[in-house]
Amino acid sequence: MSYSGVINKYLEYLPFTEGVRPVTLLEGNTPLIEADNLRDELKAPCKIFLKFEGANPTGSFKDRGMTVAITEAVHRNAEAVICASTGNTSASAAAYAAKAGLQAFVILPKGKIAVGKLAQALIYGAKVIEIDGNFDDALRIVREIGEKTNVVIVNSINPFRIEGQKTASFEILETLGSSPTHHSLPVGNAGNITAYWKGYKEWASKKHSSLPKMLGFQAEGSAPIFHGKIIEHPETVATAIRIGNPASWKLAVQALDESKGQINIVTDSEILEAQRVIARTEGIFCEPASASSVAGLRNLLNKRYFTGKDVVVCTLTGNGLKDPDTASRGITPPLTAAPSLSEVLNLMNLN
Ligand code: AN7
């Protein structure tokens, strides 16, 4: 049977009944790539796999949750959906709302959304409202709108989002044939780490698989869970995870405790360096926030945290093409030549 999206694939694990009509863009089924070159580069004793969620239809993992949340919204006869976003949720909500024929409203922190994500929300037809505040302000407003109106919230405080996102764990378990020993991912609003852990636990209870340790990474300037306190003015180059008061804070801490994992911080320069290393060694262009998972892995490797028996999966949550500005800043610009063979050959510097 041809692939028909995460709802049809994992229906038995989702809160729908047979006969549900999924709103889908055929999300999921993303590559799990064994990163041997990266392993050599980092001199890692363990195996490393990269789950490239940038291959989803709108370029991020949010699509897994959005197909479920929008399908449910349609089922409830919603006319409109709303989200606060650092960018990817808004792109995904706008796309799935378009597919479903719903109006999407998105509330964004002005000036802090990667150019590609904003373009996506707009071209998919969402009504985009920028506020002079950060993501946490936007989410507070969205929560209030959810209470006062019939507009359905599609942030990860909507439990259907988490249900959809847990399918990434299932794919990893199916591809590897067993659980990794560790799972590394960036943490912003903390929905995804919650979703992965839920997925691993559900699979374990049905199929007796083991469980990974969850490793979460926050950007140094936006690390409320690591510091155990709300950050009023979060900052980081990884705008996707520029969040000071995560909605799923408690559930993330639970995932970290139950799995005997840990939350740590990575600096902006470690994030950007990891983004370049992933691209250069593995041919995968992820966005800065996504690279936190590998930046964090690298820091733990330096502390000799892993052994030769370990199998680590890093989720690369979003596509680097969404944020070309940030990527271009750190790299060598192109060479230039006159339109002449000799000049070009000269610059190619072959011997
Ligand atoms: C690429 O789009 O919060 O910890 O509003 O876009 O589940 O929040 C995005 C988050 C990691 C963090 N990587 O995931 C939003 C938003 C990327 C992201 C995260 C986000 P959560």
Tab-separated table of C-alpha atoms and ligand atoms in Angstrom:
chain	number	residue	atom	x	y	z
A	1	MET	CA	0.000	0.000	0.000
A	2	SER	CA	1.347	3.446	-0.777
A	3	TYR	CA	2.227	5.768	2.064
A	4	SER	CA	-0.671	7.939	3.188
A	5	GLY	CA	0.569	9.996	6.139
A	6	VAL	CA	1.031	9.483	9.875
A	7	ILE	CA	-2.664	9.172	10.770
A	8	ASN	CA	-3.317	6.239	8.462
A	9	LYS	CA	0.024	4.659	9.296
A	10	TYR	CA	-0.389	4.805	13.077
A	11	LEU	CA	-4.161	4.948	13.483
A	12	GLU	CA	-4.185	2.333	16.260
A	13	TYR	CA	-2.008	4.624	18.413
A	14	LEU	CA	-4.038	7.773	17.759
A	15	PRO	CA	-7.271	9.062	19.321
A	16	PHE	CA	-9.296	8.546	16.139
A	17	THR	CA	-11.641	5.814	15.039
A	18	GLU	CA	-11.640	3.924	11.767
A	19	GLY	CA	-13.229	6.043	9.051
A	20	VAL	CA	-11.582	9.310	10.126
A	21	ARG	CA	-10.780	11.491	7.121
A	22	PRO	CA	-7.257	12.742	7.653
A	23	VAL	CA	-6.204	16.211	6.566
A	24	THR	CA	-2.768	15.192	5.363
A	25	LEU	CA	0.103	16.388	3.210
A	26	LEU	CA	1.752	12.959	3.543
A	27	GLU	CA	3.929	14.074	6.448
A	28	GLY	CA	6.221	11.679	8.314
A	29	ASN	CA	8.183	8.751	6.890
A	30	THR	CA	11.278	10.964	7.125
A	31	PRO	CA	14.839	9.725	6.606
A	32	LEU	CA	16.783	8.222	9.512
A	33	ILE	CA	20.332	8.601	8.298
A	34	GLU	CA	23.326	6.811	9.783
A	35	ALA	CA	25.881	9.592	10.215
A	36	ASP	CA	29.221	7.809	9.831
A	37	ASN	CA	31.071	10.880	8.596
A	38	LEU	CA	29.802	12.904	11.521
A	39	ARG	CA	30.812	10.106	13.859
A	40	ASP	CA	34.365	10.212	12.476
A	41	GLU	CA	34.461	13.996	12.654
A	42	LEU	CA	33.354	13.985	16.295
A	43	LYS	CA	35.497	10.918	17.124
A	44	ALA	CA	32.414	9.375	18.664
A	45	PRO	CA	32.607	5.803	19.986
A	46	CYS	CA	28.836	5.339	19.520
A	47	LYS	CA	26.595	5.059	16.487
A	48	ILE	CA	24.845	8.282	15.472
A	49	PHE	CA	21.628	8.528	13.468
A	50	LEU	CA	20.016	11.732	12.276
A	51	LYS	CA	16.227	11.872	11.961
A	52	PHE	CA	15.771	14.570	9.329
A	53	GLU	CA	12.432	16.181	10.037
A	54	GLY	CA	13.229	18.966	7.602
A	55	ALA	CA	11.997	16.513	4.952
A	56	ASN	CA	8.393	17.004	6.081
A	57	PRO	CA	5.995	18.841	3.715
A	58	THR	CA	6.417	22.263	5.344
A	59	GLY	CA	9.996	21.546	6.379
A	60	SER	CA	9.627	20.726	10.070
A	61	PHE	CA	8.436	18.105	12.565
A	62	LYS	CA	5.383	20.237	13.333
A	63	ASP	CA	3.550	18.616	10.401
A	64	ARG	CA	3.199	15.336	12.313
A	65	GLY	CA	1.247	17.072	15.040
A	66	MET	CA	-0.576	19.441	12.719
A	67	THR	CA	-2.186	16.703	10.604
A	68	VAL	CA	-3.701	15.318	13.811
A	69	ALA	CA	-4.705	18.682	15.314
A	70	ILE	CA	-6.275	19.963	12.085
A	71	THR	CA	-8.056	16.667	11.399
A	72	GLU	CA	-9.577	16.915	14.884
A	73	ALA	CA	-10.475	20.594	14.376
A	74	VAL	CA	-12.353	19.703	11.168
A	75	HIS	CA	-14.081	16.840	12.986
A	76	ARG	CA	-15.290	19.371	15.577
A	77	ASN	CA	-16.587	21.686	12.819
A	78	ALA	CA	-14.110	24.427	13.663
A	79	GLU	CA	-14.034	27.388	11.293
A	80	ALA	CA	-10.688	28.764	12.297
A	81	VAL	CA	-7.491	27.805	14.095
A	82	ILE	CA	-4.902	29.926	15.852
A	83	CYS	CA	-1.355	29.554	17.111
A	84	ALA	CA	1.492	31.519	18.589
A	85	SER	CA	4.756	30.639	16.977
A	86	THR	CA	8.464	31.101	16.619
A	87	GLY	CA	7.851	30.250	12.959
A	88	ASN	CA	7.530	26.557	12.189
A	89	THR	CA	4.207	25.990	13.923
A	90	SER	CA	2.739	28.920	12.013
A	91	ALA	CA	3.973	27.578	8.674
A	92	SER	CA	2.578	24.138	9.402
A	93	ALA	CA	-0.747	25.401	10.797
A	94	ALA	CA	-1.201	27.655	7.783
A	95	ALA	CA	-0.527	24.819	5.327
A	96	TYR	CA	-2.813	22.260	6.957
A	97	ALA	CA	-5.535	24.877	7.462
A	98	ALA	CA	-5.281	25.687	3.761
A	99	LYS	CA	-5.650	22.010	2.894
A	100	ALA	CA	-8.675	21.757	5.198
A	101	GLY	CA	-10.282	24.985	4.023
A	102	LEU	CA	-10.012	26.606	7.464
A	103	GLN	CA	-8.918	30.122	8.327
A	104	ALA	CA	-5.609	30.206	10.210
A	105	PHE	CA	-4.546	33.046	12.497
A	106	VAL	CA	-0.943	33.211	13.598
A	107	ILE	CA	0.560	35.452	16.267
A	108	LEU	CA	4.280	36.010	15.917
A	109	PRO	CA	7.038	37.879	17.753
A	110	LYS	CA	7.886	40.711	15.386
A	111	GLY	CA	11.335	40.632	13.806
A	112	LYS	CA	12.231	37.236	15.277
A	113	ILE	CA	10.868	34.858	12.642
A	114	ALA	CA	13.159	33.350	10.009
A	115	VAL	CA	12.332	34.756	6.577
A	116	GLY	CA	11.284	31.446	5.019
A	117	LYS	CA	8.842	30.624	7.816
A	118	LEU	CA	7.111	33.986	7.578
A	119	ALA	CA	6.862	33.643	3.808
A	120	GLN	CA	5.295	30.216	4.261
A	121	ALA	CA	2.614	31.410	6.687
A	122	LEU	CA	1.713	34.240	4.334
A	123	ILE	CA	1.640	32.295	1.092
A	124	TYR	CA	-0.450	29.500	2.610
A	125	GLY	CA	-2.992	32.208	3.364
A	126	ALA	CA	-2.855	32.646	7.129
A	127	LYS	CA	-3.770	35.954	8.721
A	128	VAL	CA	-0.464	36.897	10.314
A	129	ILE	CA	-0.369	39.253	13.296
A	130	GLU	CA	3.025	40.337	14.586
A	131	ILE	CA	3.257	41.554	18.143
A	132	ASP	CA	5.833	43.730	19.778
A	133	GLY	CA	6.702	40.993	22.255
A	134	ASN	CA	8.176	37.510	22.405
A	135	PHE	CA	6.744	34.018	21.865
A	136	ASP	CA	5.649	33.740	25.491
A	137	ASP	CA	3.553	36.930	25.142
A	138	ALA	CA	2.037	35.572	21.940
A	139	LEU	CA	1.109	32.262	23.556
A	140	ARG	CA	-0.509	34.050	26.512
A	141	ILE	CA	-2.724	36.007	24.108
A	142	VAL	CA	-3.563	32.867	22.133
A	143	ARG	CA	-4.600	31.025	25.306
A	144	GLU	CA	-6.978	33.896	26.144
A	145	ILE	CA	-8.443	33.892	22.634
A	146	GLY	CA	-8.978	30.142	22.997
A	147	GLU	CA	-11.016	30.752	26.155
A	148	LYS	CA	-13.063	33.615	24.742
A	149	THR	CA	-13.833	32.330	21.221
A	150	ASN	CA	-14.467	29.142	19.242
A	151	VAL	CA	-11.167	29.421	17.446
A	152	VAL	CA	-9.196	26.187	18.025
A	153	ILE	CA	-5.662	26.498	19.388
A	154	VAL	CA	-3.152	24.364	17.485
A	155	ASN	CA	-0.096	24.977	19.625
A	156	SER	CA	1.274	21.910	21.413
A	157	ILE	CA	-0.944	22.708	24.422
A	158	ASN	CA	-3.511	21.016	22.141
A	159	PRO	CA	-3.002	17.325	23.083
A	160	PHE	CA	-3.667	16.190	19.508
A	161	ARG	CA	-0.410	17.845	18.472
A	162	ILE	CA	1.567	15.684	20.896
A	163	GLU	CA	-0.282	12.588	19.694
A	164	GLY	CA	0.851	13.220	16.137
A	165	GLN	CA	4.417	14.106	17.017
A	166	LYS	CA	4.955	10.878	18.943
A	167	THR	CA	4.865	9.031	15.590
A	168	ALA	CA	8.490	10.046	15.008
A	169	SER	CA	9.484	7.653	17.813
A	170	PHE	CA	7.533	4.863	16.156
A	171	GLU	CA	9.350	5.373	12.867
A	172	ILE	CA	12.726	5.250	14.612
A	173	LEU	CA	11.783	2.085	16.507
A	174	GLU	CA	10.589	0.431	13.304
A	175	THR	CA	13.654	1.432	11.291
A	176	LEU	CA	16.224	0.459	13.922
A	177	GLY	CA	14.259	-2.594	15.012
A	178	SER	CA	14.873	-1.571	18.635
A	179	SER	CA	15.163	1.546	20.752
A	180	PRO	CA	18.235	3.777	20.561
A	181	THR	CA	20.056	4.113	23.886
A	182	HIS	CA	19.823	7.913	23.745
A	183	HIS	CA	17.639	10.416	21.969
A	184	SER	CA	18.884	13.979	21.591
A	185	LEU	CA	16.721	16.916	20.578
A	186	PRO	CA	16.333	20.668	20.916
A	187	VAL	CA	13.898	21.973	23.514
A	188	GLY	CA	11.826	25.117	23.071
A	189	ASN	CA	8.220	24.925	24.168
A	190	ALA	CA	9.017	21.329	25.209
A	191	GLY	CA	6.194	19.673	23.262
A	192	ASN	CA	8.451	17.517	21.126
A	193	ILE	CA	10.493	15.953	23.912
A	194	THR	CA	7.186	15.194	25.625
A	195	ALA	CA	5.814	13.637	22.436
A	196	TYR	CA	8.875	11.482	21.724
A	197	TRP	CA	8.902	10.152	25.264
A	198	LYS	CA	5.178	9.343	25.071
A	199	GLY	CA	5.817	7.485	21.806
A	200	TYR	CA	8.729	5.481	23.186
A	201	LYS	CA	6.722	4.542	26.280
A	202	GLU	CA	3.629	3.467	24.347
A	203	TRP	CA	5.705	1.284	22.017
A	204	ALA	CA	7.544	-0.219	24.990
A	205	SER	CA	4.314	-1.157	26.710
A	206	LYS	CA	2.884	-2.797	23.567
A	207	LYS	CA	5.986	-4.360	22.055
A	208	HIS	CA	8.297	-4.698	25.064
A	209	SER	CA	10.996	-2.521	23.531
A	210	SER	CA	13.487	-0.821	25.847
A	211	LEU	CA	13.550	2.946	26.424
A	212	PRO	CA	16.140	5.569	25.509
A	213	LYS	CA	17.532	8.242	27.778
A	214	MET	CA	16.150	11.596	26.624
A	215	LEU	CA	18.742	14.346	26.121
A	216	GLY	CA	17.284	17.832	25.751
A	217	PHE	CA	19.218	20.929	24.718
A	218	GLN	CA	18.244	24.563	25.192
A	219	ALA	CA	20.061	27.584	23.842
A	220	GLU	CA	22.184	29.249	26.526
A	221	GLY	CA	20.160	32.486	26.476
A	222	SER	CA	16.797	30.695	26.434
A	223	ALA	CA	17.198	27.931	28.978
A	224	PRO	CA	14.339	28.114	31.494
A	225	ILE	CA	14.169	24.370	32.164
A	226	PHE	CA	17.932	24.065	32.625
A	227	HIS	CA	17.971	26.995	35.062
A	228	GLY	CA	14.669	26.082	36.694
A	229	LYS	CA	13.229	29.562	36.226
A	230	ILE	CA	11.272	31.577	33.674
A	231	ILE	CA	13.510	33.662	31.397
A	232	GLU	CA	11.786	37.023	30.843
A	233	HIS	CA	13.852	38.048	27.825
A	234	PRO	CA	15.045	34.906	26.038
A	235	GLU	CA	17.660	35.396	23.314
A	236	THR	CA	19.361	33.083	20.844
A	237	VAL	CA	20.361	32.944	17.199
A	238	ALA	CA	18.172	29.826	17.032
A	239	THR	CA	14.930	31.818	16.923
A	240	ALA	CA	12.812	28.624	16.766
A	241	ILE	CA	13.683	27.919	20.407
A	242	ARG	CA	13.696	31.495	21.684
A	243	ILE	CA	11.216	30.638	24.444
A	244	GLY	CA	11.379	31.639	28.104
A	245	ASN	CA	8.378	29.872	29.626
A	246	PRO	CA	7.713	26.519	27.910
A	247	ALA	CA	4.133	25.255	27.943
A	248	SER	CA	5.132	21.605	28.433
A	249	TRP	CA	7.754	22.361	31.104
A	250	LYS	CA	6.471	19.837	33.668
A	251	LEU	CA	6.025	17.063	31.110
A	252	ALA	CA	9.523	17.630	29.790
A	253	VAL	CA	10.989	17.367	33.281
A	254	GLN	CA	9.004	14.174	33.738
A	255	ALA	CA	10.426	12.742	30.494
A	256	LEU	CA	13.946	13.653	31.572
A	257	ASP	CA	13.473	12.122	35.054
A	258	GLU	CA	11.700	8.966	33.948
A	259	SER	CA	14.238	8.259	31.201
A	260	LYS	CA	17.218	9.138	33.435
A	261	GLY	CA	18.219	11.630	30.780
A	262	GLN	CA	19.328	15.217	31.165
A	263	ILE	CA	18.769	18.756	29.982
A	264	ASN	CA	21.732	20.909	29.067
A	265	ILE	CA	22.625	24.156	27.347
A	266	VAL	CA	24.484	24.921	24.141
A	267	THR	CA	25.888	28.283	23.135
A	268	ASP	CA	24.918	30.086	19.937
A	269	SER	CA	28.387	29.542	18.491
A	270	GLU	CA	28.230	25.825	19.300
A	271	ILE	CA	24.850	25.684	17.537
A	272	LEU	CA	26.115	27.414	14.388
A	273	GLU	CA	29.273	25.320	14.308
A	274	ALA	CA	27.199	22.130	14.600
A	275	GLN	CA	24.918	23.322	11.787
A	276	ARG	CA	27.942	23.694	9.491
A	277	VAL	CA	29.498	20.377	10.533
A	278	ILE	CA	26.260	18.478	9.845
A	279	ALA	CA	25.986	20.075	6.408
A	280	ARG	CA	29.636	19.573	5.488
A	281	THR	CA	29.954	15.980	6.685
A	282	GLU	CA	26.502	14.546	6.043
A	283	GLY	CA	25.008	16.719	3.318
A	284	ILE	CA	22.085	17.735	5.508
A	285	PHE	CA	21.101	21.372	5.872
A	286	CYS	CA	19.126	21.825	9.080
A	287	GLU	CA	18.108	25.029	10.769
A	288	PRO	CA	20.061	26.406	13.748
A	289	ALA	CA	17.639	25.197	16.454
A	290	SER	CA	17.852	21.683	15.037
A	291	ALA	CA	21.635	21.669	15.252
A	292	SER	CA	21.373	22.037	19.054
A	293	SER	CA	20.835	18.292	19.231
A	294	VAL	CA	24.234	17.659	17.641
A	295	ALA	CA	25.945	20.554	19.471
A	296	GLY	CA	24.751	19.008	22.723
A	297	LEU	CA	25.868	15.555	21.641
A	298	ARG	CA	29.316	16.946	20.915
A	299	ASN	CA	29.578	18.464	24.400
A	300	LEU	CA	28.601	15.151	25.986
A	301	LEU	CA	31.127	13.303	23.794
A	302	ASN	CA	33.804	15.632	25.144
A	303	LYS	CA	32.793	14.515	28.640
A	304	ARG	CA	33.065	10.859	27.531
A	305	TYR	CA	29.402	10.335	28.283
A	306	PHE	CA	28.874	7.636	25.601
A	307	THR	CA	30.310	4.142	25.112
A	308	GLY	CA	30.842	2.004	22.008
A	309	LYS	CA	27.578	0.207	22.715
A	310	ASP	CA	25.461	3.331	22.520
A	311	VAL	CA	23.159	4.228	19.655
A	312	VAL	CA	22.195	7.883	19.603
A	313	VAL	CA	19.451	9.430	17.513
A	314	CYS	CA	19.517	13.197	17.042
A	315	THR	CA	16.375	14.807	15.687
A	316	LEU	CA	17.051	17.529	13.130
A	317	THR	CA	13.748	19.278	13.636
A	318	GLY	CA	13.654	21.716	10.714
A	319	ASN	CA	15.030	22.546	7.275
A	320	GLY	CA	17.935	24.969	6.913
A	321	LEU	CA	16.349	26.556	3.845
A	322	LYS	CA	13.892	28.299	6.155
A	323	ASP	CA	16.612	30.523	7.553
A	324	PRO	CA	19.144	31.250	4.829
A	325	ASP	CA	20.167	34.546	6.447
A	326	THR	CA	21.591	32.953	9.559
A	327	ALA	CA	23.323	30.221	7.559
A	328	SER	CA	24.934	32.684	5.149
A	329	ARG	CA	26.415	34.784	7.922
A	330	GLY	CA	28.827	32.134	9.118
A	331	ILE	CA	30.163	30.809	5.840
A	332	THR	CA	32.748	31.809	3.272
A	333	PRO	CA	31.113	33.835	0.476
A	334	PRO	CA	31.411	32.687	-3.154
A	335	LEU	CA	34.461	33.488	-5.238
A	336	THR	CA	33.937	35.755	-8.236
A	337	ALA	CA	35.494	35.702	-11.675
A	338	ALA	CA	35.060	37.259	-15.097
A	339	PRO	CA	33.201	34.988	-17.552
A	340	SER	CA	36.469	33.513	-18.745
A	341	LEU	CA	37.632	29.894	-18.737
A	342	SER	CA	41.119	30.709	-17.539
A	343	GLU	CA	39.924	32.802	-14.616
A	344	VAL	CA	37.470	30.141	-13.513
A	345	LEU	CA	40.075	27.371	-13.856
A	346	ASN	CA	42.483	29.505	-11.936
A	347	LEU	CA	40.070	29.863	-9.049
A	348	MET	CA	39.245	26.151	-9.128
A	349	ASN	CA	42.898	25.631	-8.271
A	350	LEU	CA	43.147	22.067	-9.650
A	351	ASN	CA	46.568	20.536	-9.856
B	1	AN7	C1	13.071	23.729	14.311
B	1	AN7	O1	7.141	26.973	15.819
B	1	AN7	O2	7.794	26.518	19.162
B	1	AN7	O3	10.296	22.004	22.298
B	1	AN7	O4	6.266	27.988	17.520
B	1	AN7	O5	10.766	25.064	15.263
B	1	AN7	O6	8.413	21.163	20.872
B	1	AN7	O7	8.801	23.603	21.140
B	1	AN7	C2	9.052	25.701	17.341
B	1	AN7	C3	9.890	24.895	18.047
B	1	AN7	C4	12.855	22.716	17.823
B	1	AN7	C5	11.378	23.132	19.716
B	1	AN7	N1	13.250	22.857	16.558
B	1	AN7	O8	10.358	22.196	19.846
B	1	AN7	C6	7.061	27.171	17.029
B	1	AN7	C7	7.967	26.452	17.945
B	1	AN7	C8	12.571	23.638	15.706
B	1	AN7	C9	11.418	24.304	16.144
B	1	AN7	C10	11.738	23.360	18.306
B	1	AN7	C11	11.004	24.192	17.477
B	1	AN7	P1	9.389	22.243	21.112
